[in-house]
């Protein structure tokens, strides 16, 4: 099992591996059912946006074993603080609980700081109690209540 991953921008030819990580999850099994063409279109749109990055953690052989999405958002609140929004955090099932999440979030923080962000924010499904404990161990606080509404 790898102790260290290299975190870098994902390539288009790695999208299928990222989607496999998203699907290998109790929640993802029921919602990541789209055709790969949809995911590739979304990846292309993310690339075009400039501040929206799909990051992968790869081992020495280049296998995608972790992923997250980070979006840099400029805004007026909090004295015009720029923030990093983190989504779709996943680590391959056999590697969970081995400290790779700490390496991942060190990468998140480095990218956010390099982009001039003054805070990092993320949301998670309320059923993910282990994830909540992990984020709290990193110093994140459940300071807000989030709402979502599907636009079907």
MMTF fields as JSON, N, C-alpha, C and O atoms, coordinates in Angstrom:
{
  "mmtfVersion": "1.0.0",
  "mmtfProducer": "UNKNOWN",
  "numBonds": 607,
  "numAtoms": 608,
  "numGroups": 152,
  "numChains": 1,
  "numModels": 1,
  "chainsPerModel": [1],
  "groupsPerChain": [152],
  "chainIdList": ["A"],
  "bondAtomList": [4, 2, 8, 6, 12, 10, 16, 14, 20, 18, 24, 22, 28, 26, 32, 30, 36, 34, 40, 38, 44, 42, 48, 46, 52, 50, 56, 54, 60, 58, 64, 62, 68, 66, 72, 70, 76, 74, 80, 78, 84, 82, 88, 86, 92, 90, 96, 94, 100, 98, 104, 102, 108, 106, 112, 110, 116, 114, 120, 118, 124, 122, 128, 126, 132, 130, 136, 134, 140, 138, 144, 142, 148, 146, 152, 150, 156, 154, 160, 158, 164, 162, 168, 166, 172, 170, 176, 174, 180, 178, 184, 182, 188, 186, 192, 190, 196, 194, 200, 198, 204, 202, 208, 206, 212, 210, 216, 214, 220, 218, 224, 222, 228, 226, 232, 230, 236, 234, 240, 238, 244, 242, 248, 246, 252, 250, 256, 254, 260, 258, 264, 262, 268, 266, 272, 270, 276, 274, 280, 278, 284, 282, 288, 286, 292, 290, 296, 294, 300, 298, 304, 302, 308, 306, 312, 310, 316, 314, 320, 318, 324, 322, 328, 326, 332, 330, 336, 334, 340, 338, 344, 342, 348, 346, 352, 350, 356, 354, 360, 358, 364, 362, 368, 366, 372, 370, 376, 374, 380, 378, 384, 382, 388, 386, 392, 390, 396, 394, 400, 398, 404, 402, 408, 406, 412, 410, 416, 414, 420, 418, 424, 422, 428, 426, 432, 430, 436, 434, 440, 438, 444, 442, 448, 446, 452, 450, 456, 454, 460, 458, 464, 462, 468, 466, 472, 470, 476, 474, 480, 478, 484, 482, 488, 486, 492, 490, 496, 494, 500, 498, 504, 502, 508, 506, 512, 510, 516, 514, 520, 518, 524, 522, 528, 526, 532, 530, 536, 534, 540, 538, 544, 542, 548, 546, 552, 550, 556, 554, 560, 558, 564, 562, 568, 566, 572, 570, 576, 574, 580, 578, 584, 582, 588, 586, 592, 590, 596, 594, 600, 598, 604, 602],
  "bondOrderList": [1, 1, 1, 1, 1, 1, 1, 1, 1, 1, 1, 1, 1, 1, 1, 1, 1, 1, 1, 1, 1, 1, 1, 1, 1, 1, 1, 1, 1, 1, 1, 1, 1, 1, 1, 1, 1, 1, 1, 1, 1, 1, 1, 1, 1, 1, 1, 1, 1, 1, 1, 1, 1, 1, 1, 1, 1, 1, 1, 1, 1, 1, 1, 1, 1, 1, 1, 1, 1, 1, 1, 1, 1, 1, 1, 1, 1, 1, 1, 1, 1, 1, 1, 1, 1, 1, 1, 1, 1, 1, 1, 1, 1, 1, 1, 1, 1, 1, 1, 1, 1, 1, 1, 1, 1, 1, 1, 1, 1, 1, 1, 1, 1, 1, 1, 1, 1, 1, 1, 1, 1, 1, 1, 1, 1, 1, 1, 1, 1, 1, 1, 1, 1, 1, 1, 1, 1, 1, 1, 1, 1, 1, 1, 1, 1, 1, 1, 1, 1, 1, 1],
  "groupList": [{"groupName": "UNK", "atomNameList": ["N", "CA", "C", "O"], "elementList": ["N", "C", "C", "O"], "formalChargeList": [0, 0, 0, 0], "bondAtomList": [1, 0, 2, 1, 3, 2], "bondOrderList": [1, 1, 2], "singleLetterCode": "X", "chemCompType": "L-PEPTIDE LINKING"}],
  "groupTypeList": [0, 0, 0, 0, 0, 0, 0, 0, 0, 0, 0, 0, 0, 0, 0, 0, 0, 0, 0, 0, 0, 0, 0, 0, 0, 0, 0, 0, 0, 0, 0, 0, 0, 0, 0, 0, 0, 0, 0, 0, 0, 0, 0, 0, 0, 0, 0, 0, 0, 0, 0, 0, 0, 0, 0, 0, 0, 0, 0, 0, 0, 0, 0, 0, 0, 0, 0, 0, 0, 0, 0, 0, 0, 0, 0, 0, 0, 0, 0, 0, 0, 0, 0, 0, 0, 0, 0, 0, 0, 0, 0, 0, 0, 0, 0, 0, 0, 0, 0, 0, 0, 0, 0, 0, 0, 0, 0, 0, 0, 0, 0, 0, 0, 0, 0, 0, 0, 0, 0, 0, 0, 0, 0, 0, 0, 0, 0, 0, 0, 0, 0, 0, 0, 0, 0, 0, 0, 0, 0, 0, 0, 0, 0, 0, 0, 0, 0, 0, 0, 0, 0, 0],
  "groupIdList": [1, 2, 3, 4, 5, 6, 7, 8, 9, 10, 11, 12, 13, 14, 15, 16, 17, 18, 19, 20, 21, 22, 23, 24, 25, 26, 27, 28, 29, 30, 31, 32, 33, 34, 35, 36, 37, 38, 39, 40, 41, 42, 43, 44, 45, 46, 47, 48, 49, 50, 51, 52, 53, 54, 55, 56, 57, 58, 59, 60, 61, 62, 63, 64, 65, 66, 67, 68, 69, 70, 71, 72, 73, 74, 75, 76, 77, 78, 79, 80, 81, 82, 83, 84, 85, 86, 87, 88, 89, 90, 91, 92, 93, 94, 95, 96, 97, 98, 99, 100, 101, 102, 103, 104, 105, 106, 107, 108, 109, 110, 111, 112, 113, 114, 115, 116, 117, 118, 119, 120, 121, 122, 123, 124, 125, 126, 127, 128, 129, 130, 131, 132, 133, 134, 135, 136, 137, 138, 139, 140, 141, 142, 143, 144, 145, 146, 147, 148, 149, 150, 151, 152],
  "secStructList": [7, 7, 1, 7, 7, 3, 3, 3, 3, 7, 7, 4, 4, 4, 2, 2, 2, 2, 2, 2, 2, 2, 2, 1, 1, 6, 6, 2, 2, 2, 2, 7, 7, 1, 7, 2, 2, 2, 2, 2, 2, 2, 2, 2, 2, 2, 2, 2, 2, 1, 1, 3, 3, 3, 3, 3, 3, 3, 7, 6, 6, 7, 7, 3, 3, 3, 3, 3, 3, 3, 3, 3, 3, 7, 7, 1, 2, 2, 2, 2, 7, 7, 3, 3, 3, 3, 3, 3, 3, 3, 3, 7, 4, 4, 4, 6, 6, 1, 1, 2, 2, 2, 2, 2, 2, 2, 2, 2, 2, 2, 2, 2, 2, 2, 6, 6, 7, 1, 3, 3, 3, 3, 7, 7, 7, 6, 6, 7, 2, 2, 2, 2, 2, 2, 2, 2, 2, 6, 6, 7, 7, 7, 7, 1, 7, 7, 7, 7, 7, 7, 7, 7],
  "xCoordList": [0.831, 0.0, 0.879, 1.856, 0.535, 1.375, 1.25, 0.161, 2.362, 2.359, 2.277, 1.867, 2.666, 2.69, 2.072, 2.323, 1.271, 0.708, 1.183, 1.435, 1.302, 1.561, 0.2, -0.594, -0.067, -1.312, -1.037, -0.12, -1.851, -1.676, -3.011, -3.981, -3.037, -4.237, -4.532, -3.628, -5.805, -6.216, -6.116, -6.244, -5.887, -5.919, -7.248, -7.893, -7.636, -8.916, -8.977, -10.034, -7.847, -7.845, -7.931, -7.961, -7.971, -8.111, -9.528, -9.806, -10.407, -11.764, -12.471, -13.169, -12.32, -12.984, -12.511, -13.312, -11.22, -10.712, -11.292, -11.589, -11.451, -12.047, -13.501, -13.943, -14.242, -15.645, -15.755, -16.684, -14.826, -14.827, -14.675, -15.328, -13.833, -13.699, -14.999, -15.409, -15.645, -16.912, -18.007, -18.863, -17.974, -18.984, -18.732, -19.674, -17.485, -17.131, -17.413, -16.512, -18.668, -19.095, -20.584, -21.316, -21.025, -22.424, -23.383, -24.442, -23.038, -23.892, -23.654, -24.602, -22.414, -22.075, -22.633, -22.882, -22.833, -23.371, -24.73, -25.069, -25.493, -26.832, -26.941, -27.984, -25.879, -26.013, -25.0, -25.184, -23.962, -22.964, -23.221, -22.434, -24.32, -24.773, -24.751, -25.217, -24.216, -24.239, -23.291, -22.394, -23.516, -22.644, -21.316, -21.295, -20.227, -18.911, -18.82, -18.07, -19.551, -19.533, -19.974, -19.449, -20.929, -21.384, -20.256, -20.077, -19.513, -18.411, -17.279, -16.651, -17.026, -15.979, -16.381, -15.541, -17.652, -18.142, -17.978, -17.555, -18.313, -18.161, -16.688, -16.361, -15.806, -14.375, -13.894, -13.154, -14.31, -13.926, -14.421, -13.701, -15.642, -16.19, -15.38, -15.094, -15.011, -14.194, -12.859, -12.395, -12.258, -10.976, -11.104, -10.218, -12.211, -12.424, -12.677, -12.405, -13.193, -13.53, -12.306, -12.381, -11.214, -9.974, -9.77, -8.649, -10.803, -10.662, -11.268, -11.486, -11.537, -12.208, -11.294, -11.086, -10.743, -9.683, -10.039, -10.464, -9.865, -9.99, -8.581, -7.711, -8.37, -7.058, -7.099, -8.083, -6.031, -5.912, -4.659, -3.662, -4.745, -3.595, -3.195, -3.985, -1.979, -1.525, -0.332, 0.459, -0.229, 0.911, 2.066, 1.964, 3.148, 4.347, 4.083, 4.784, 3.078, 2.74, 1.726, 1.369, 1.261, 0.314, -1.147, -2.018, -1.435, -2.837, -3.498, -2.916, -4.704, -5.466, -6.087, -6.95, -5.635, -6.083, -6.82, -7.343, -6.863, -7.555, -7.945, -7.363, -8.938, -9.375, -10.1, -10.662, -10.076, -10.929, -11.041, -10.218, -12.087, -12.293, -12.136, -12.672, -11.404, -11.232, -11.562, -11.057, -12.421, -12.837, -12.511, -12.884, -11.822, -11.483, -12.594, -12.965, -13.115, -14.262, -13.907, -13.531, -14.027, -13.852, -15.198, -16.233, -15.187, -16.441, -16.24, -15.109, -17.328, -17.277, -17.343, -16.807, -17.985, -18.143, -16.815, -15.851, -16.792, -15.582, -14.42, -13.309, -14.705, -13.704, -13.129, -11.922, -14.012, -13.662, -12.72, -11.797, -12.963, -12.118, -12.33, -13.46, -11.241, -11.266, -11.303, -10.607, -12.112, -12.25, -12.065, -12.25, -11.7, -11.59, -12.737, -12.923, -13.492, -14.582, -14.072, -13.596, -14.164, -13.685, -14.884, -15.797, -14.872, -15.967, -15.399, -14.216, -16.249, -15.954, -14.645, -13.815, -14.475, -13.266, -13.401, -14.359, -12.437, -12.465, -11.046, -10.115, -10.914, -9.684, -10.11, -11.137, -9.33, -9.659, -9.932, -9.205, -10.969, -11.439, -10.322, -10.267, -9.425, -8.41, -7.387, -6.652, -7.339, -6.332, -6.886, -6.138, -8.17, -8.778, -8.259, -7.991, -8.123, -7.682, -6.183, -5.714, -5.418, -3.96, -3.22, -2.0, -3.942, -3.297, -3.206, -2.68, -3.707, -3.62, -4.525, -4.248, -5.594, -6.468, -5.733, -5.978, -4.836, -4.04, -3.122, -2.952, -2.53, -1.689, -2.527, -2.101, -3.717, -4.607, -4.942, -4.872, -5.306, -5.72, -4.541, -4.733, -3.343, -2.167, -2.04, -1.674, -2.342, -2.326, -3.434, -3.209, -4.632, -5.743, -5.321, -5.496, -4.764, -4.383, -3.291, -3.34, -2.32, -1.252, -1.81, -1.422, -2.704, -3.308, -4.158, -4.122, -4.918, -5.76, -4.909, -5.212, -3.864, -2.973, -2.305, -2.204, -1.853, -1.19, -2.139, -1.697, -3.437, -4.44, -4.94, -5.838, -4.365, -4.758, -6.02, -6.639, -6.412, -7.621, -7.334, -6.243, -8.358, -8.242, -9.046, -8.962, -9.819, -10.519, -10.832, -10.893, -11.026, -11.423, -12.776, -12.977, -13.695, -15.011, -15.349, -14.899, -16.145, -16.58, -17.923, -18.308, -18.616, -19.849, -19.692, -18.879, -20.466, -20.482, -21.892, -22.647, -22.223, -23.518, -23.57, -22.619, -24.676, -24.81, -24.698, -24.443, -24.881, -24.78, -23.332, -23.092, -22.386, -20.973, -20.319, -19.553, -20.625, -20.116, -18.599, -17.956, -18.015, -16.554, -15.878, -14.841, -16.457, -15.889, -15.935, -14.988, -17.024, -17.145, -16.036, -15.397, -15.812, -14.734, -13.388, -12.567, -13.156, -11.896, -11.725, -10.681, -12.74, -12.639, -12.437, -11.647, -13.147, -12.967, -11.557, -11.008, -10.958, -9.583, -8.584, -7.493, -8.957, -8.103, -8.338, -7.655, -9.298, -9.58, -10.773, -11.051, -11.489, -12.701, -13.812, -13.898, -14.668, -15.802, -17.094, -17.178, -18.084, -19.423, -20.111, -20.991, -19.709, -20.133, -21.4, -22.0, -21.809, -22.961, -23.908, -23.531, -25.123, -26.09, -26.208, -26.448, -26.041, -26.11, -27.449, -28.099, -27.852, -29.087, -28.783, -27.922, -29.488, -29.381, -30.786, -31.681, -30.955, -32.23, -31.927, -31.254, -32.413, -32.221, -33.05, -34.181, -32.476, -33.167, -33.505, -32.981, -34.37, -34.753, -35.721, -36.142],
  "yCoordList": [-1.181, 0.0, 1.249, 1.323, 2.224, 3.427, 4.267, 4.426, 4.796, 5.712, 7.16, 8.043, 7.4, 8.754, 8.722, 7.818, 9.718, 9.904, 11.237, 12.171, 11.324, 12.613, 13.194, 12.554, 14.413, 15.093, 16.068, 16.886, 15.969, 16.817, 16.963, 16.269, 17.882, 18.081, 16.79, 16.145, 16.439, 15.25, 15.502, 16.632, 14.432, 14.467, 13.879, 13.111, 14.25, 13.784, 12.258, 11.671, 11.614, 10.154, 9.471, 8.242, 10.252, 9.696, 9.857, 9.421, 10.476, 10.738, 9.443, 9.405, 8.402, 7.133, 6.583, 6.024, 6.735, 6.273, 7.114, 6.587, 8.408, 9.278, 8.892, 8.804, 8.665, 8.275, 6.94, 6.743, 6.032, 4.751, 4.991, 4.313, 5.934, 6.267, 6.86, 6.539, 7.718, 8.317, 7.266, 7.368, 6.258, 5.194, 4.21, 3.584, 4.062, 3.093, 3.677, 3.871, 3.948, 4.667, 4.373, 4.27, 4.24, 3.894, 4.905, 4.515, 6.18, 7.189, 7.253, 7.405, 7.141, 7.239, 6.112, 6.291, 4.952, 3.813, 4.13, 3.632, 4.947, 5.253, 6.527, 6.792, 7.327, 8.611, 8.825, 9.722, 8.045, 8.194, 7.147, 6.219, 7.313, 6.317, 6.827, 6.142, 8.015, 8.613, 7.942, 7.192, 8.233, 7.773, 8.514, 9.687, 7.863, 8.49, 9.768, 10.677, 9.852, 11.068, 12.282, 13.376, 12.111, 13.216, 13.696, 14.897, 12.759, 13.107, 13.795, 14.723, 13.348, 13.982, 15.401, 16.301, 15.605, 16.949, 17.856, 19.005, 17.336, 18.115, 18.428, 19.541, 17.47, 17.705, 18.818, 19.704, 18.776, 19.822, 21.196, 22.187, 21.255, 22.524, 23.015, 24.208, 22.109, 22.49, 23.072, 24.077, 22.442, 22.921, 24.327, 25.162, 24.581, 25.88, 26.986, 28.153, 26.639, 27.641, 28.286, 29.431, 27.594, 28.18, 28.086, 27.836, 28.276, 28.224, 26.963, 26.889, 25.988, 24.757, 23.598, 23.321, 22.914, 21.942, 20.567, 20.434, 19.558, 18.173, 17.68, 17.664, 17.284, 16.855, 15.346, 14.815, 14.67, 13.24, 12.976, 13.692, 11.933, 11.411, 10.12, 9.176, 10.063, 8.882, 8.256, 8.935, 6.929, 6.223, 6.235, 6.856, 5.563, 5.569, 4.974, 5.3, 4.106, 3.506, 4.334, 3.977, 5.427, 6.305, 5.952, 6.543, 4.999, 4.643, 5.734, 6.221, 6.117, 7.133, 6.468, 5.599, 6.889, 6.287, 7.265, 6.876, 8.533, 9.558, 10.695, 10.872, 11.459, 12.595, 13.622, 13.296, 14.843, 15.893, 16.98, 17.085, 17.787, 18.943, 20.185, 20.254, 21.165, 22.428, 23.568, 23.633, 24.462, 25.611, 26.874, 26.998, 27.8, 29.068, 30.067, 30.269, 30.688, 31.583, 32.953, 33.064, 33.978, 35.342, 35.858, 35.533, 36.658, 37.172, 38.449, 38.893, 39.039, 40.291, 40.088, 40.907, 39.019, 38.841, 38.521, 38.113, 38.715, 38.496, 39.34, 38.847, 40.606, 41.554, 41.111, 41.178, 40.663, 40.242, 39.042, 38.967, 38.11, 36.917, 36.004, 35.702, 35.579, 34.538, 33.208, 33.037, 32.274, 31.001, 29.837, 29.967, 28.71, 27.469, 26.561, 26.294, 26.096, 25.146, 23.763, 23.564, 22.804, 21.445, 20.51, 20.565, 19.649, 18.71, 17.361, 17.241, 16.365, 15.041, 14.445, 13.984, 14.462, 13.923, 12.404, 11.894, 11.685, 10.223, 9.672, 10.22, 8.58, 7.783, 6.346, 5.898, 5.628, 4.237, 3.453, 3.579, 2.662, 1.933, 1.201, 1.326, 0.443, -0.294, 0.608, 0.148, 1.876, 2.785, 3.714, 4.494, 3.641, 4.535, 4.206, 3.047, 5.233, 5.046, 4.905, 4.508, 5.227, 5.083, 6.416, 6.448, 7.504, 8.809, 9.554, 10.667, 8.964, 9.643, 10.861, 11.796, 10.864, 12.03, 13.249, 14.368, 13.044, 14.158, 14.712, 15.925, 13.82, 14.279, 15.037, 16.067, 14.524, 15.179, 16.589, 17.531, 16.745, 18.061, 19.014, 20.23, 18.489, 19.354, 19.925, 21.087, 19.11, 19.574, 20.586, 21.606, 20.316, 21.265, 22.623, 23.649, 22.62, 23.878, 24.602, 25.824, 23.872, 24.507, 25.154, 26.269, 24.472, 25.036, 26.261, 27.258, 26.183, 27.31, 28.53, 29.644, 28.323, 29.44, 30.035, 31.255, 29.181, 29.657, 30.481, 31.365, 30.197, 30.932, 32.175, 32.862, 32.467, 33.667, 33.509, 34.504, 32.275, 32.043, 32.267, 31.988, 32.782, 33.006, 31.992, 31.967, 31.161, 30.093, 28.961, 29.139, 27.795, 26.597, 26.181, 26.121, 25.896, 25.434, 24.154, 23.923, 23.334, 22.099, 21.699, 22.128, 20.877, 20.289, 18.781, 18.268, 18.09, 16.632, 16.174, 16.88, 15.017, 14.448, 14.185, 13.659, 14.55, 14.434, 12.995, 12.779, 12.017, 10.618, 10.147, 9.065, 10.919, 10.51, 10.87, 11.83, 10.105, 10.42, 10.275, 11.06, 9.294, 9.143, 10.322, 10.798, 10.793, 11.956, 13.181, 13.966, 13.332, 14.48, 14.449, 15.467, 13.285, 13.171, 13.512, 14.185, 13.048, 13.347, 14.848, 15.404, 15.507, 16.951, 17.72, 18.662, 17.319, 17.99, 17.775, 18.668, 16.612, 16.358, 17.27, 17.518, 17.765, 18.691, 20.145, 21.037, 20.392, 21.758, 22.409, 23.583, 21.671, 22.218, 22.202, 21.291, 23.224, 23.331, 23.291, 23.851, 22.637, 22.623, 23.918, 23.916, 25.023, 26.358, 26.848, 27.832, 26.173, 26.629, 25.459, 24.296, 25.784, 24.786, 24.939, 26.041, 23.849, 23.909, 23.424, 22.582, 23.954, 23.558, 23.267, 23.909, 22.304, 22.0, 21.785, 21.311, 22.138, 21.917, 21.472, 22.178, 20.324, 19.812, 20.639, 21.021, 20.909, 21.659, 20.706, 20.837, 19.765, 18.763, 19.325, 18.617],
  "zCoordList": [0.0, 0.0, 0.0, 0.745, -0.83, -0.888, 0.37, 0.922, 0.809, 1.953, 1.478, 2.232, 0.238, -0.304, -1.695, -2.492, -1.954, -3.289, -3.827, -3.065, -5.131, -5.776, -6.134, -6.824, -5.66, -5.995, -7.125, -7.051, -8.181, -9.359, -10.07, -9.762, -11.028, -11.853, -12.63, -13.16, -12.68, -13.428, -14.922, -15.393, -15.644, -17.112, -17.584, -16.87, -18.777, -19.333, -19.383, -19.151, -19.685, -19.779, -18.409, -18.335, -17.327, -15.983, -15.416, -14.299, -16.179, -15.692, -15.32, -14.306, -16.087, -15.773, -14.423, -13.675, -14.103, -12.809, -11.67, -10.598, -11.899, -10.886, -10.652, -9.507, -11.72, -11.594, -10.856, -10.072, -11.095, -10.372, -8.867, -8.073, -8.464, -7.042, -6.501, -5.385, -7.28, -6.85, -6.702, -5.823, -7.568, -7.518, -6.378, -5.891, -5.947, -4.909, -3.536, -2.721, -3.308, -2.122, -1.951, -2.935, -0.715, -0.481, -1.114, -1.606, -1.111, -1.741, -3.248, -4.019, -3.666, -5.078, -5.922, -7.114, -5.317, -6.064, -6.672, -7.745, -5.993, -6.479, -7.28, -7.877, -7.307, -8.013, -9.135, -9.958, -9.188, -10.256, -11.333, -11.521, -12.025, -12.988, -14.423, -15.332, -14.629, -15.964, -16.932, -16.546, -18.199, -19.273, -19.173, -18.799, -19.494, -19.377, -20.216, -19.861, -21.299, -22.125, -21.317, -21.521, -20.402, -19.548, -18.633, -18.43, -18.094, -17.198, -17.965, -17.453, -19.168, -19.977, -20.373, -20.389, -20.69, -20.993, -19.78, -19.908, -18.605, -17.375, -17.104, -16.692, -17.327, -17.132, -18.057, -17.63, -19.315, -20.272, -19.812, -19.929, -19.294, -18.795, -17.599, -17.49, -16.709, -15.55, -16.006, -15.469, -16.984, -17.507, -18.076, -17.897, -18.76, -19.393, -18.372, -18.651, -17.194, -16.186, -15.546, -15.1, -15.492, -14.976, -13.472, -13.031, -12.676, -11.216, -10.621, -9.412, -11.447, -11.043, -11.412, -12.594, -10.4, -10.649, -10.105, -8.957, -10.929, -10.503, -10.194, -11.064, -8.953, -8.495, -8.263, -7.75, -8.642, -8.388, -7.561, -7.651, -6.761, -6.041, -6.714, -6.766, -7.231, -7.966, -7.254, -6.6, -7.405, -6.834, -7.832, -8.891, -7.506, -8.351, -9.735, -10.693, -9.843, -11.137, -11.916, -13.039, -11.338, -12.017, -11.809, -12.448, -10.928, -10.659, -9.832, -8.863, -10.21, -9.487, -8.259, -8.382, -7.068, -5.816, -4.91, -3.866, -5.307, -4.524, -5.453, -6.523, -5.026, -5.844, -4.986, -3.94, -5.436, -4.9, -5.956, -6.866, -5.807, -6.679, -5.823, -4.717, -6.327, -5.614, -6.57, -7.691, -6.097, -6.89, -6.102, -4.936, -6.734, -6.09, -6.404, -7.56, -5.345, -5.486, -4.911, -3.745, -5.723, -5.241, -4.767, -5.349, -3.714, -3.191, -2.404, -2.21, -1.953, -1.214, 0.299, 1.047, 0.766, 2.212, 2.883, 2.236, 4.192, 4.996, 4.468, 4.274, 4.244, 3.732, 2.389, 2.158, 1.52, 0.164, 0.16, -0.651, 1.072, 1.167, -0.029, -0.412, -0.598, -1.621, -0.867, 0.133, -1.348, -0.648, -1.602, -2.811, -1.045, -1.808, -1.383, -0.196, -2.348, -2.106, -2.483, -3.601, -1.567, -1.807, -1.903, -1.078, -2.922, -3.175, -3.595, -3.915, -3.586, -4.159, -3.658, -4.441, -2.348, -1.719, -1.631, -1.051, -2.209, -2.163, -2.098, -2.688, -1.369, -1.338, -1.598, -1.089, -2.385, -2.71, -1.429, -0.444, -1.455, -0.275, 0.481, 1.704, -0.176, 0.595, 1.297, 2.17, 0.922, 1.479, 2.548, 3.137, 2.8, 3.791, 5.185, 5.504, 6.005, 7.378, 7.549, 8.616, 6.499, 6.557, 6.558, 6.398, 6.735, 6.803, 5.484, 5.442, 4.408, 3.112, 3.045, 2.293, 3.812, 3.867, 4.397, 3.945, 5.349, 5.872, 4.79, 4.674, 3.997, 2.88, 1.862, 1.34, 1.584, 0.625, 1.084, 0.295, 2.352, 2.811, 3.008, 3.028, 3.152, 3.098, 1.692, 1.521, 0.687, -0.697, -0.939, -1.59, -0.421, -0.539, 0.01, -0.647, 1.22, 1.857, 1.073, 0.929, 0.573, -0.205, -1.47, -1.816, -2.152, -3.365, -3.038, -3.759, -1.952, -1.563, -1.212, -1.639, -0.447, -0.091, -1.327, -1.453, -2.235, -3.449, -4.316, -5.049, -4.236, -5.016, -4.285, -4.772, -3.119, -2.378, -1.557, -1.18, -1.273, -0.482, 0.999, 1.498, 1.682, 3.122, 3.921, 5.149, 3.245, 3.945, 2.981, 1.764, 3.572, 2.826, 3.374, 4.587, 2.478, 2.894, 2.154, 1.031, 2.804, 2.172, 2.751, 3.839, 2.008, 2.517, 2.438, 1.669, 3.228, 3.179, 3.519, 4.187, 3.062, 3.388, 4.886, 5.463, 5.508, 6.96, 7.459, 8.644, 6.591, 7.021, 7.162, 7.698, 6.703, 6.722, 8.068, 8.161, 9.076, 10.416, 10.512, 11.209, 9.831, 9.858, 9.174, 9.636, 8.082, 7.394, 8.3, 8.348, 9.003, 9.908, 10.961, 11.223, 11.559, 12.559, 11.938, 12.561, 10.708, 10.024, 9.822, 10.165, 9.268, 9.021, 10.32, 10.372, 11.363, 12.648, 13.186, 13.832, 12.936, 13.392, 12.686, 13.199, 11.518, 10.761, 11.141, 10.637, 12.026, 12.453, 11.784, 12.031, 10.94, 10.323, 11.355, 12.178, 11.304, 12.214, 11.416, 10.322, 11.961, 11.356, 11.762, 12.623, 11.143, 11.559, 10.86, 11.29, 9.791, 9.016, 8.778, 8.919, 8.421, 7.989, 6.482, 5.987, 5.751, 4.296, 3.777, 4.397, 2.652, 2.0, 0.543, -0.059, -0.022, -1.443, -1.995, -1.295, -3.241, -3.927, -5.343, -6.094, -5.699, -7.058, -8.028, -7.727, -9.191, -10.244, -11.39, -12.496, -11.116, -12.127, -13.131, -14.046]
}
